[in-house]
Coordinates of C-alpha atoms and ligand atoms in Angstrom, one line a residue:
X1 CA 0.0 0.0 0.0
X2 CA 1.3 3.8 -1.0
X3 CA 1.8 5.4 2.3
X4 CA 2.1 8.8 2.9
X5 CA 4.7 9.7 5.6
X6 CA 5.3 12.6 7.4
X7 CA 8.8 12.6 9.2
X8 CA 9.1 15.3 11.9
X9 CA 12.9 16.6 12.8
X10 CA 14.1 15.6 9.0
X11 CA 16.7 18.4 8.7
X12 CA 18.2 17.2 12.3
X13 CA 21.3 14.1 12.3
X14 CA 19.4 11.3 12.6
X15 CA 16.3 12.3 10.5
X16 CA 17.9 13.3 7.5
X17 CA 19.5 9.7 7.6
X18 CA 15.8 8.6 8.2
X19 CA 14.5 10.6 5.4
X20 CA 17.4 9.3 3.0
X21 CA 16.8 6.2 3.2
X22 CA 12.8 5.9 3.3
X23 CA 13.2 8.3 0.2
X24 CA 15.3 6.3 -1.4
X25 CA 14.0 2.8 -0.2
X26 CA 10.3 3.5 -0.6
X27 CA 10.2 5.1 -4.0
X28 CA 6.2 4.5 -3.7
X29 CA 5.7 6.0 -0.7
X30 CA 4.9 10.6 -0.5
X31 CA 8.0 11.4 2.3
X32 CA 6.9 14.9 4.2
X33 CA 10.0 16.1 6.3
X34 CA 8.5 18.5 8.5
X35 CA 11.1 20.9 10.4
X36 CA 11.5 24.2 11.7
X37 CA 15.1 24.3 11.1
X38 CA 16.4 25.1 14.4
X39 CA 20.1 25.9 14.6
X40 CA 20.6 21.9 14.3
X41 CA 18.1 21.6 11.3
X42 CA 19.9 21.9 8.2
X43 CA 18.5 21.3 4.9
X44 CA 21.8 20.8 3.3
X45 CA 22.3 17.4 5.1
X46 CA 19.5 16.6 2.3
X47 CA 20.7 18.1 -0.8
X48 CA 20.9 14.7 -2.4
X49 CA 17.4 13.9 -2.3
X50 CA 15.7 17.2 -2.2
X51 CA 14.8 16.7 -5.8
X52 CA 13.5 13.3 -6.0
X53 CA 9.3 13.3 -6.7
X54 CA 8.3 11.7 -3.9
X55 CA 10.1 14.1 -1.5
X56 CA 8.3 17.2 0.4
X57 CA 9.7 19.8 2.8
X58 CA 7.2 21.6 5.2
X59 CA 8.9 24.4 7.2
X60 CA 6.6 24.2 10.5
X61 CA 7.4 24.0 13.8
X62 CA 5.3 21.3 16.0
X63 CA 4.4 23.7 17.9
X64 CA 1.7 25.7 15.4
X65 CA -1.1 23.0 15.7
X66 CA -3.1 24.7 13.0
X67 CA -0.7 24.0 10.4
X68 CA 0.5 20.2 11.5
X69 CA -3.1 20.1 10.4
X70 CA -2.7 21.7 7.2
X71 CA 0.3 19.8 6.3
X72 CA -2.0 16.0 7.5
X73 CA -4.7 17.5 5.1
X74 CA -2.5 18.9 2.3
X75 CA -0.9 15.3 2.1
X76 CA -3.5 13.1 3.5
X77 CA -0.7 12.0 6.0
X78 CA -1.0 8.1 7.2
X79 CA 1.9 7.5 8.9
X80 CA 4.1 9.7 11.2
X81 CA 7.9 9.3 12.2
X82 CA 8.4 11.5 15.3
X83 CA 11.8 12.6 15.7
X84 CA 11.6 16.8 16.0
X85 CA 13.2 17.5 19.1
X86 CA 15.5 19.7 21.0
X87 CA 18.2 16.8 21.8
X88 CA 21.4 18.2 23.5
X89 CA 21.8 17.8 27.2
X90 CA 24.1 20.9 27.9
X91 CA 21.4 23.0 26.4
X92 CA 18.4 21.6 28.7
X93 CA 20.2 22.6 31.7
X94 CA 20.7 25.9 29.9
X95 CA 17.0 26.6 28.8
X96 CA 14.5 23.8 30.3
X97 CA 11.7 25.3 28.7
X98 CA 12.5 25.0 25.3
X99 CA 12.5 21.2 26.1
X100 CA 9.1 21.5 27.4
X101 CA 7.6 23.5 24.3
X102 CA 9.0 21.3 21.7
X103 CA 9.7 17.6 23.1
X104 CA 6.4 17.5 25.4
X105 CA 4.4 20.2 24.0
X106 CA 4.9 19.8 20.3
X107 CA 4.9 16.1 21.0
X108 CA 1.2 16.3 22.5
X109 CA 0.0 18.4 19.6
X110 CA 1.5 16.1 17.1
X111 CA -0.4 13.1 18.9
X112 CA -3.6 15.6 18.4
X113 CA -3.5 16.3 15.2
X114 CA -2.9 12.3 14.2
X115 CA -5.7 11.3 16.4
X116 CA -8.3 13.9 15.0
X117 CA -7.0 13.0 11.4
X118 CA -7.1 9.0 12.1
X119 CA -10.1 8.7 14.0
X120 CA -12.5 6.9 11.5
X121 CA -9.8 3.8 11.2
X122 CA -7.6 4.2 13.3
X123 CA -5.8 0.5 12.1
X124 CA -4.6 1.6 8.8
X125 CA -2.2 4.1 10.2
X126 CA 1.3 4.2 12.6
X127 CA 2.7 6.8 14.6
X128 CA 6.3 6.1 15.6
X129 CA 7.9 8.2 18.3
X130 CA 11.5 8.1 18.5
X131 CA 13.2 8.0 22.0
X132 CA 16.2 7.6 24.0
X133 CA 18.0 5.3 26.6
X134 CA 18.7 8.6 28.5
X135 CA 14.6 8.1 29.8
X136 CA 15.7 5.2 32.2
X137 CA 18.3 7.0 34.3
X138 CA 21.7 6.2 34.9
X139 CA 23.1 2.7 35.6
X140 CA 26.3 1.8 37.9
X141 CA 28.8 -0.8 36.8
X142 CA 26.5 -3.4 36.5
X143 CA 23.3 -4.4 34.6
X144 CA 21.8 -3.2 30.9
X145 CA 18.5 -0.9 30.5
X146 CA 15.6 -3.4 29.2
X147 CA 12.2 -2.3 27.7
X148 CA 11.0 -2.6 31.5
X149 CA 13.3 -0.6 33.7
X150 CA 11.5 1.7 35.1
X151 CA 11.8 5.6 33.9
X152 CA 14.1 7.3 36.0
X153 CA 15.2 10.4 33.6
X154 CA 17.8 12.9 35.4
X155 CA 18.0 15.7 33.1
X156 CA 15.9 18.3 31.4
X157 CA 16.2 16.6 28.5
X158 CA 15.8 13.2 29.0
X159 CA 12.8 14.4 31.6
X160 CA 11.4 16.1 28.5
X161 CA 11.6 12.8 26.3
X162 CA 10.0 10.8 29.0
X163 CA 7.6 13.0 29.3
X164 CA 6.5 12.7 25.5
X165 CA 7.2 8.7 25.6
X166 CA 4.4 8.7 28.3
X167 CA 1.9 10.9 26.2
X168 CA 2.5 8.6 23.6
X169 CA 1.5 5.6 25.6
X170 CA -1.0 6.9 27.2
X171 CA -2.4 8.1 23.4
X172 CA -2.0 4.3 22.9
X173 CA -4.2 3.4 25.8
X174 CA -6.9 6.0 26.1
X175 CA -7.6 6.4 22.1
X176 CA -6.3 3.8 20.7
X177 CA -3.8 5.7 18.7
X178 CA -1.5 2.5 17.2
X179 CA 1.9 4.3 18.6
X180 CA 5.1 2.2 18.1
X181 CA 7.7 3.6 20.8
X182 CA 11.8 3.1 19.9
X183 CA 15.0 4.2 22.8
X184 CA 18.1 4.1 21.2
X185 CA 21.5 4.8 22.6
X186 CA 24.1 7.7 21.4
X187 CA 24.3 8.0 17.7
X188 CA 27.2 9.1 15.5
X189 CA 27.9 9.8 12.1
X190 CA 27.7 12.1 9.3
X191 CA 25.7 15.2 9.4
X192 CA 25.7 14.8 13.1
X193 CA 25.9 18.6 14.6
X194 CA 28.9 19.6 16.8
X195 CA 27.8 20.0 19.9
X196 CA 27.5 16.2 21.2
X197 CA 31.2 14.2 21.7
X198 CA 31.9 12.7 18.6
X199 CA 31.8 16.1 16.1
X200 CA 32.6 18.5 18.4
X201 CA 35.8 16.8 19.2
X202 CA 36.8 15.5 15.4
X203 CA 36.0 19.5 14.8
X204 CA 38.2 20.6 17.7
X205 CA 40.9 17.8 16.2
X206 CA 40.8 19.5 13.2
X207 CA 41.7 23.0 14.6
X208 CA 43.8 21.8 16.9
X209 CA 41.6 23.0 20.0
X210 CA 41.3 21.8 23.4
X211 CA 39.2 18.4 24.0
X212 CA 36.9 19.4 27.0
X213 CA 36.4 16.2 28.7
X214 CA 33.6 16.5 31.4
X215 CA 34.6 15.0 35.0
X216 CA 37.3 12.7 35.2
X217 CA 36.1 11.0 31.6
X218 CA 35.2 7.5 33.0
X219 CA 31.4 8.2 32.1
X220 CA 30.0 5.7 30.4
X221 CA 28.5 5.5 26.9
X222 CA 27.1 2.8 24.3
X223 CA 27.5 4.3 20.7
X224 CA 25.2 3.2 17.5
X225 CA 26.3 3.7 14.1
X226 CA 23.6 6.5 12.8
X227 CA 22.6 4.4 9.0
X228 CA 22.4 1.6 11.7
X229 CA 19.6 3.2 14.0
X230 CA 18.0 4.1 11.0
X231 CA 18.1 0.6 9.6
X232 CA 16.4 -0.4 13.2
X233 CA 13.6 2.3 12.3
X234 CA 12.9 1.0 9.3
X235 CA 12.4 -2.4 10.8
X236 CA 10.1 -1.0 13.8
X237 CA 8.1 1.2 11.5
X238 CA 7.3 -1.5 9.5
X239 CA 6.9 -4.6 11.4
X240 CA 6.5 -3.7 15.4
X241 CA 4.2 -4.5 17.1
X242 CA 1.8 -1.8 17.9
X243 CA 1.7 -0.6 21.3
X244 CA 5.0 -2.1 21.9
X245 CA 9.1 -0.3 22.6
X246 CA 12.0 -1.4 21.1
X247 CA 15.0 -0.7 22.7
X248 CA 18.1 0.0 19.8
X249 CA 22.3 0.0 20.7
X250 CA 25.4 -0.6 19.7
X251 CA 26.5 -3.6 21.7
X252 CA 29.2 -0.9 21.9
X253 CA 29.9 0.5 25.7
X254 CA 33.0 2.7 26.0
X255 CA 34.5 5.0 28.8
X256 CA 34.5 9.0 27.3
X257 CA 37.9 9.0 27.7
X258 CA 38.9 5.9 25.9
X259 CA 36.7 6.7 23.4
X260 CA 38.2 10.4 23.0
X261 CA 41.7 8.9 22.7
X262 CA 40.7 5.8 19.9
X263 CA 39.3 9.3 18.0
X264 CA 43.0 10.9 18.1
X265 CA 44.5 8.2 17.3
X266 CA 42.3 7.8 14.4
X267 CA 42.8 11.3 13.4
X268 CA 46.3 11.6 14.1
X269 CA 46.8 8.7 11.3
X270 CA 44.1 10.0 8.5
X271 CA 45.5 13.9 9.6
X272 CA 49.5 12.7 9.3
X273 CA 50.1 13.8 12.5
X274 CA 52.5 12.1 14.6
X275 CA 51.1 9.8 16.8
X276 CA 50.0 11.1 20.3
X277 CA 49.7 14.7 18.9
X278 CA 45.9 15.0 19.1
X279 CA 45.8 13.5 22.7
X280 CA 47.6 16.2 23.9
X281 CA 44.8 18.6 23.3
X282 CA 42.9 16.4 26.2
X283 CA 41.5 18.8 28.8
X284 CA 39.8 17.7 31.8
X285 CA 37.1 20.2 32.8
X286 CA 34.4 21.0 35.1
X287 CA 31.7 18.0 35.0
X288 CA 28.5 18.1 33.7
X289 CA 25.4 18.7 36.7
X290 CA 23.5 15.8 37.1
X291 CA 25.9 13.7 34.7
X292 CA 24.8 10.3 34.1
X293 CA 27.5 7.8 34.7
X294 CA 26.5 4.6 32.1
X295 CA 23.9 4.3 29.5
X296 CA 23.7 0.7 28.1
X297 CA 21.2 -1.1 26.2
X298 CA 20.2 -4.8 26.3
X299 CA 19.1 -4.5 22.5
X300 CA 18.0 -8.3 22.3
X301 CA 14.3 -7.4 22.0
X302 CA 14.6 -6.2 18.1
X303 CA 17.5 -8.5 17.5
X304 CA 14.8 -11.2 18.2
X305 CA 12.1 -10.5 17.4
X306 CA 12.9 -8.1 14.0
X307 CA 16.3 -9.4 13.4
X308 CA 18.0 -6.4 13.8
X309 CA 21.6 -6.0 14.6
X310 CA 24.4 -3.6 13.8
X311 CA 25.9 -3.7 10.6
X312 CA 29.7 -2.2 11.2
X313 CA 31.8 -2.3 14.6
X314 CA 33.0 0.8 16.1
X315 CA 36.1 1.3 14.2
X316 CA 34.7 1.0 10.9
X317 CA 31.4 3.6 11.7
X318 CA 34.1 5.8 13.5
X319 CA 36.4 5.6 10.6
X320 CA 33.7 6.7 7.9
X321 CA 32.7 9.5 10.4
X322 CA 36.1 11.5 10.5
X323 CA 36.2 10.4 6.5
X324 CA 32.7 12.4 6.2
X325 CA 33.9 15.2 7.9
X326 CA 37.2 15.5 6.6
X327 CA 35.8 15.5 2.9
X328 CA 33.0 18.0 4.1
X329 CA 34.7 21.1 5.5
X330 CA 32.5 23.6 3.6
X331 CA 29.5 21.8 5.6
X332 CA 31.2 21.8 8.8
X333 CA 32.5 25.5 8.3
X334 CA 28.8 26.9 7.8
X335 CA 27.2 24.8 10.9
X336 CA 30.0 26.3 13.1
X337 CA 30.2 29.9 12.2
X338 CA 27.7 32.7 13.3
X339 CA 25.7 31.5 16.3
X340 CA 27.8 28.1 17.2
X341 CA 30.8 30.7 18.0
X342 CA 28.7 32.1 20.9
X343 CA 26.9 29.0 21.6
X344 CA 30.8 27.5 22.5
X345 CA 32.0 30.5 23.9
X346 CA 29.2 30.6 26.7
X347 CA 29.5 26.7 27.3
X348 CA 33.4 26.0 27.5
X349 CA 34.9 29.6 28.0
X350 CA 32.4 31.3 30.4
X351 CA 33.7 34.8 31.7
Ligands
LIG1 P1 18.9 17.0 16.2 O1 18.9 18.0 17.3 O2 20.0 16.8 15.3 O3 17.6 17.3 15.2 C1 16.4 17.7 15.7 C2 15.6 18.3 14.5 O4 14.3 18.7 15.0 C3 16.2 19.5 13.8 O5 16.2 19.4 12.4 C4 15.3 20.7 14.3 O6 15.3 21.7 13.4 C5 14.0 19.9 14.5 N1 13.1 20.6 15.5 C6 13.5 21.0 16.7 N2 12.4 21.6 17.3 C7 11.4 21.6 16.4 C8 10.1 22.1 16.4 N3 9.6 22.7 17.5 N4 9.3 21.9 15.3 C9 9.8 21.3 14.2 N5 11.1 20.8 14.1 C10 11.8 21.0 15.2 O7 18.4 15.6 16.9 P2 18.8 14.1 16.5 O8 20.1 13.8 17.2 O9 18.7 13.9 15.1 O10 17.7 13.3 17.3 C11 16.4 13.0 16.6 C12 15.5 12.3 17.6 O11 16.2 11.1 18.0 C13 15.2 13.1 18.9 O12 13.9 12.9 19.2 C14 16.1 12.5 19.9 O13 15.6 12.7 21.2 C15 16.2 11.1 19.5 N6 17.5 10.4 19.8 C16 18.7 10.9 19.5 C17 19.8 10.2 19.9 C18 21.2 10.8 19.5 O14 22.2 10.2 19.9 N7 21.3 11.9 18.8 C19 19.8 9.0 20.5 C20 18.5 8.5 20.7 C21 17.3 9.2 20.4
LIG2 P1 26.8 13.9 24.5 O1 27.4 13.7 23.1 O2 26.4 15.3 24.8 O3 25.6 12.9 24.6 P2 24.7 12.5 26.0 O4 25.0 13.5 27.0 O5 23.4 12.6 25.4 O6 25.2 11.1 26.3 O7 27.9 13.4 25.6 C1 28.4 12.1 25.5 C2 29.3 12.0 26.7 O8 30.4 12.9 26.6 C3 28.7 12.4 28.0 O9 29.1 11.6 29.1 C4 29.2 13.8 28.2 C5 30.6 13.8 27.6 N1 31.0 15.1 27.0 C6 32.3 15.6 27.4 O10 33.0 15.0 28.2 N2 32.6 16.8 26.8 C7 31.9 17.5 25.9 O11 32.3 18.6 25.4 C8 30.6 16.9 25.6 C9 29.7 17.6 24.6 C10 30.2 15.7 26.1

């Protein structure tokens, strides 16, 4: 059946990978990316397949309710893929509001719209909301988060995703809206917008500029290749269970600081640097408040039950990233001039 599939949070990292693919994959299907372009939506992570027919762009922000509406009409939407979000941690202890407004707020009136618009069969249609691991808390040395720990979320943030995951539910339960629900670890990848670990150190590799390293670096992280969560998204949106989570990772834990010190080592070879050079731009600083110390993901569910499982190991994904972003220094100089200059001089250089 021709679906017609509005993707929210397109222009972001992991939702232009999303939109790639489905364009590409699902030449039959009308793709809507719907985005406000925030500082971390970017239309030119789509360039490729911004002129293929069965690709739309809507410029709306989930916030104006009137014109998700417009945009379900327009299209006669039948599907949604709900990834819009503010999703940097620094920033929610910055400005906890904006969390609010868009990840809870724009959430419920996405939910709203989809239910109003469905409500004469509900069965034909899907809407998938797209989560993190960061909902379930923090874990100690021990144990892996399973589609039943309880939510424990410890930032704005991940309180503001939680938040949202339990609208969605409860849309599940009260209407009967068929909601799918995934919580994936920490992407990486192309495209991905230098602020989180991974390209804000490569970028500060580059140039040469200190590595901020949060705390004494023995946080915890597991790290997915970004074509491999949206491989797992693919999967869920088309054969999950409805009403049911999924939770997506890497199988892939690693320490921050062992992490940041495979990256130089990586870049030191690609960059011709003698080894060791890059490590020596290591800085510990201040910690992050309320930082989590491990995320990990038991990931069996999907592996099970859809079949899914990573497709590259660390070193490969990680290699292709620096690759990307090495060949795309015109992308990385726009996303880091203007606004990104203050937005880094306020977070790591406060007066
Ligand atoms: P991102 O910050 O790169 O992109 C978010 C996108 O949403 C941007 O294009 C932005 O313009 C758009 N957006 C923000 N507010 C909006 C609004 N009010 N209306 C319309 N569009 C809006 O985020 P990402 O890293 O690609 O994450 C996408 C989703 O996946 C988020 O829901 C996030 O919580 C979830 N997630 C991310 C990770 C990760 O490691 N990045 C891991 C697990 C889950
Ligand atoms: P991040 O990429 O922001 O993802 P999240 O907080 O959602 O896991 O951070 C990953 C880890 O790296 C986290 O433990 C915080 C740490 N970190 C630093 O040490 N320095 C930095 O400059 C940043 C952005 C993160």
């Amino acid at each position: 059946m021709s679906k017609h599939v509005l993707i929210t949070g397109g222009a972001g990292f992991i939702g232009s990978h999303v939109v790639r693919l489905f364009v590409n994959k699902y030449p039959r299907y009308t793709i809507v990316n719907l985005d406000c372009l925030t500082y971390a939506g970017n239309l030119a992570n789509l360039q490729d397949v911004a002129g293929a027919s069965n690709y739309y762009f809507e410029k709306v922000n989930i916030l104006d309710a009137v014109a998700l509406n417009e945009v379900f009409i327009r299209y006669g939407i039948t599907d949604v893929l709900h990834l819009a979000a503010e999703s940097h941690v620094d920033r929610s202890i910055v400005s906890p509001l904006d969390f609010v407004y868009t990840n809870v707020i724009g959430t419920v009136n996405l939910l709203n719209v989809a239910k109003e618009n469905w409500k004469s069969n509900m069965d034909t249609h899907r809407f998938y909301h797209i989560s993190t691991d960061e909902v379930y808390g923090t874990l100690g040395a021990e144990g892996l988060f399973t589609e039943t720990t309880p939510y424990s979320p410890n930032s704005p943030y991940s309180a503001s995703k939680a938040s949202s995951d339990h609208f969605v539910r409860a849309y599940h339960e009260t209407y009967h809206l068929p909601t799918v629900v995934s919580n994936c670890s920490n992407n990486y990848g192309p495209y991905h917008f230098p602020e989180k670990l991974i390209p804000l150190f490569i970028n500060n590799i580059i140039h040469k500029k200190p590595l901020p390293v949060y705390g004494d670096g023995l946080y915890t992280r597991d790290w997915l290749f970004v074509k491999d969560h949206a491989r797992a998204i693919d999967l869920v949106f088309h054969q999950g269970k409805i009403g049911e989570t999924y939770n997506v990772g890497g199988f892939n834990e690693w320490k921050n600081i062992d992490l940041v010190k495979l990256l130089c080592s990586l870049m030191d070879e690609k960059l011709n640097r003698p080894a060791g050079e890059s490590a020596q731009l290591i800085t510990y600083v201040k910690d992050r408040p309320g930082h989590d110390l491990r995320y990990a993901i038991d990931a069996n569910k999907i592996n099970r039950e859809l079949g899914w499982y990573p497709s590259v190991t660390f070193e490969e994904g990680l290699s292709e990233t620096i690759d990307w972003y090495l060949s795309n220094g015109e992308w990385l100089q726009q996303v880091t001039s203007g606004d990104y200059q203050n937005y880094y001089q306020k977070m790591y250089n406060p007066a």
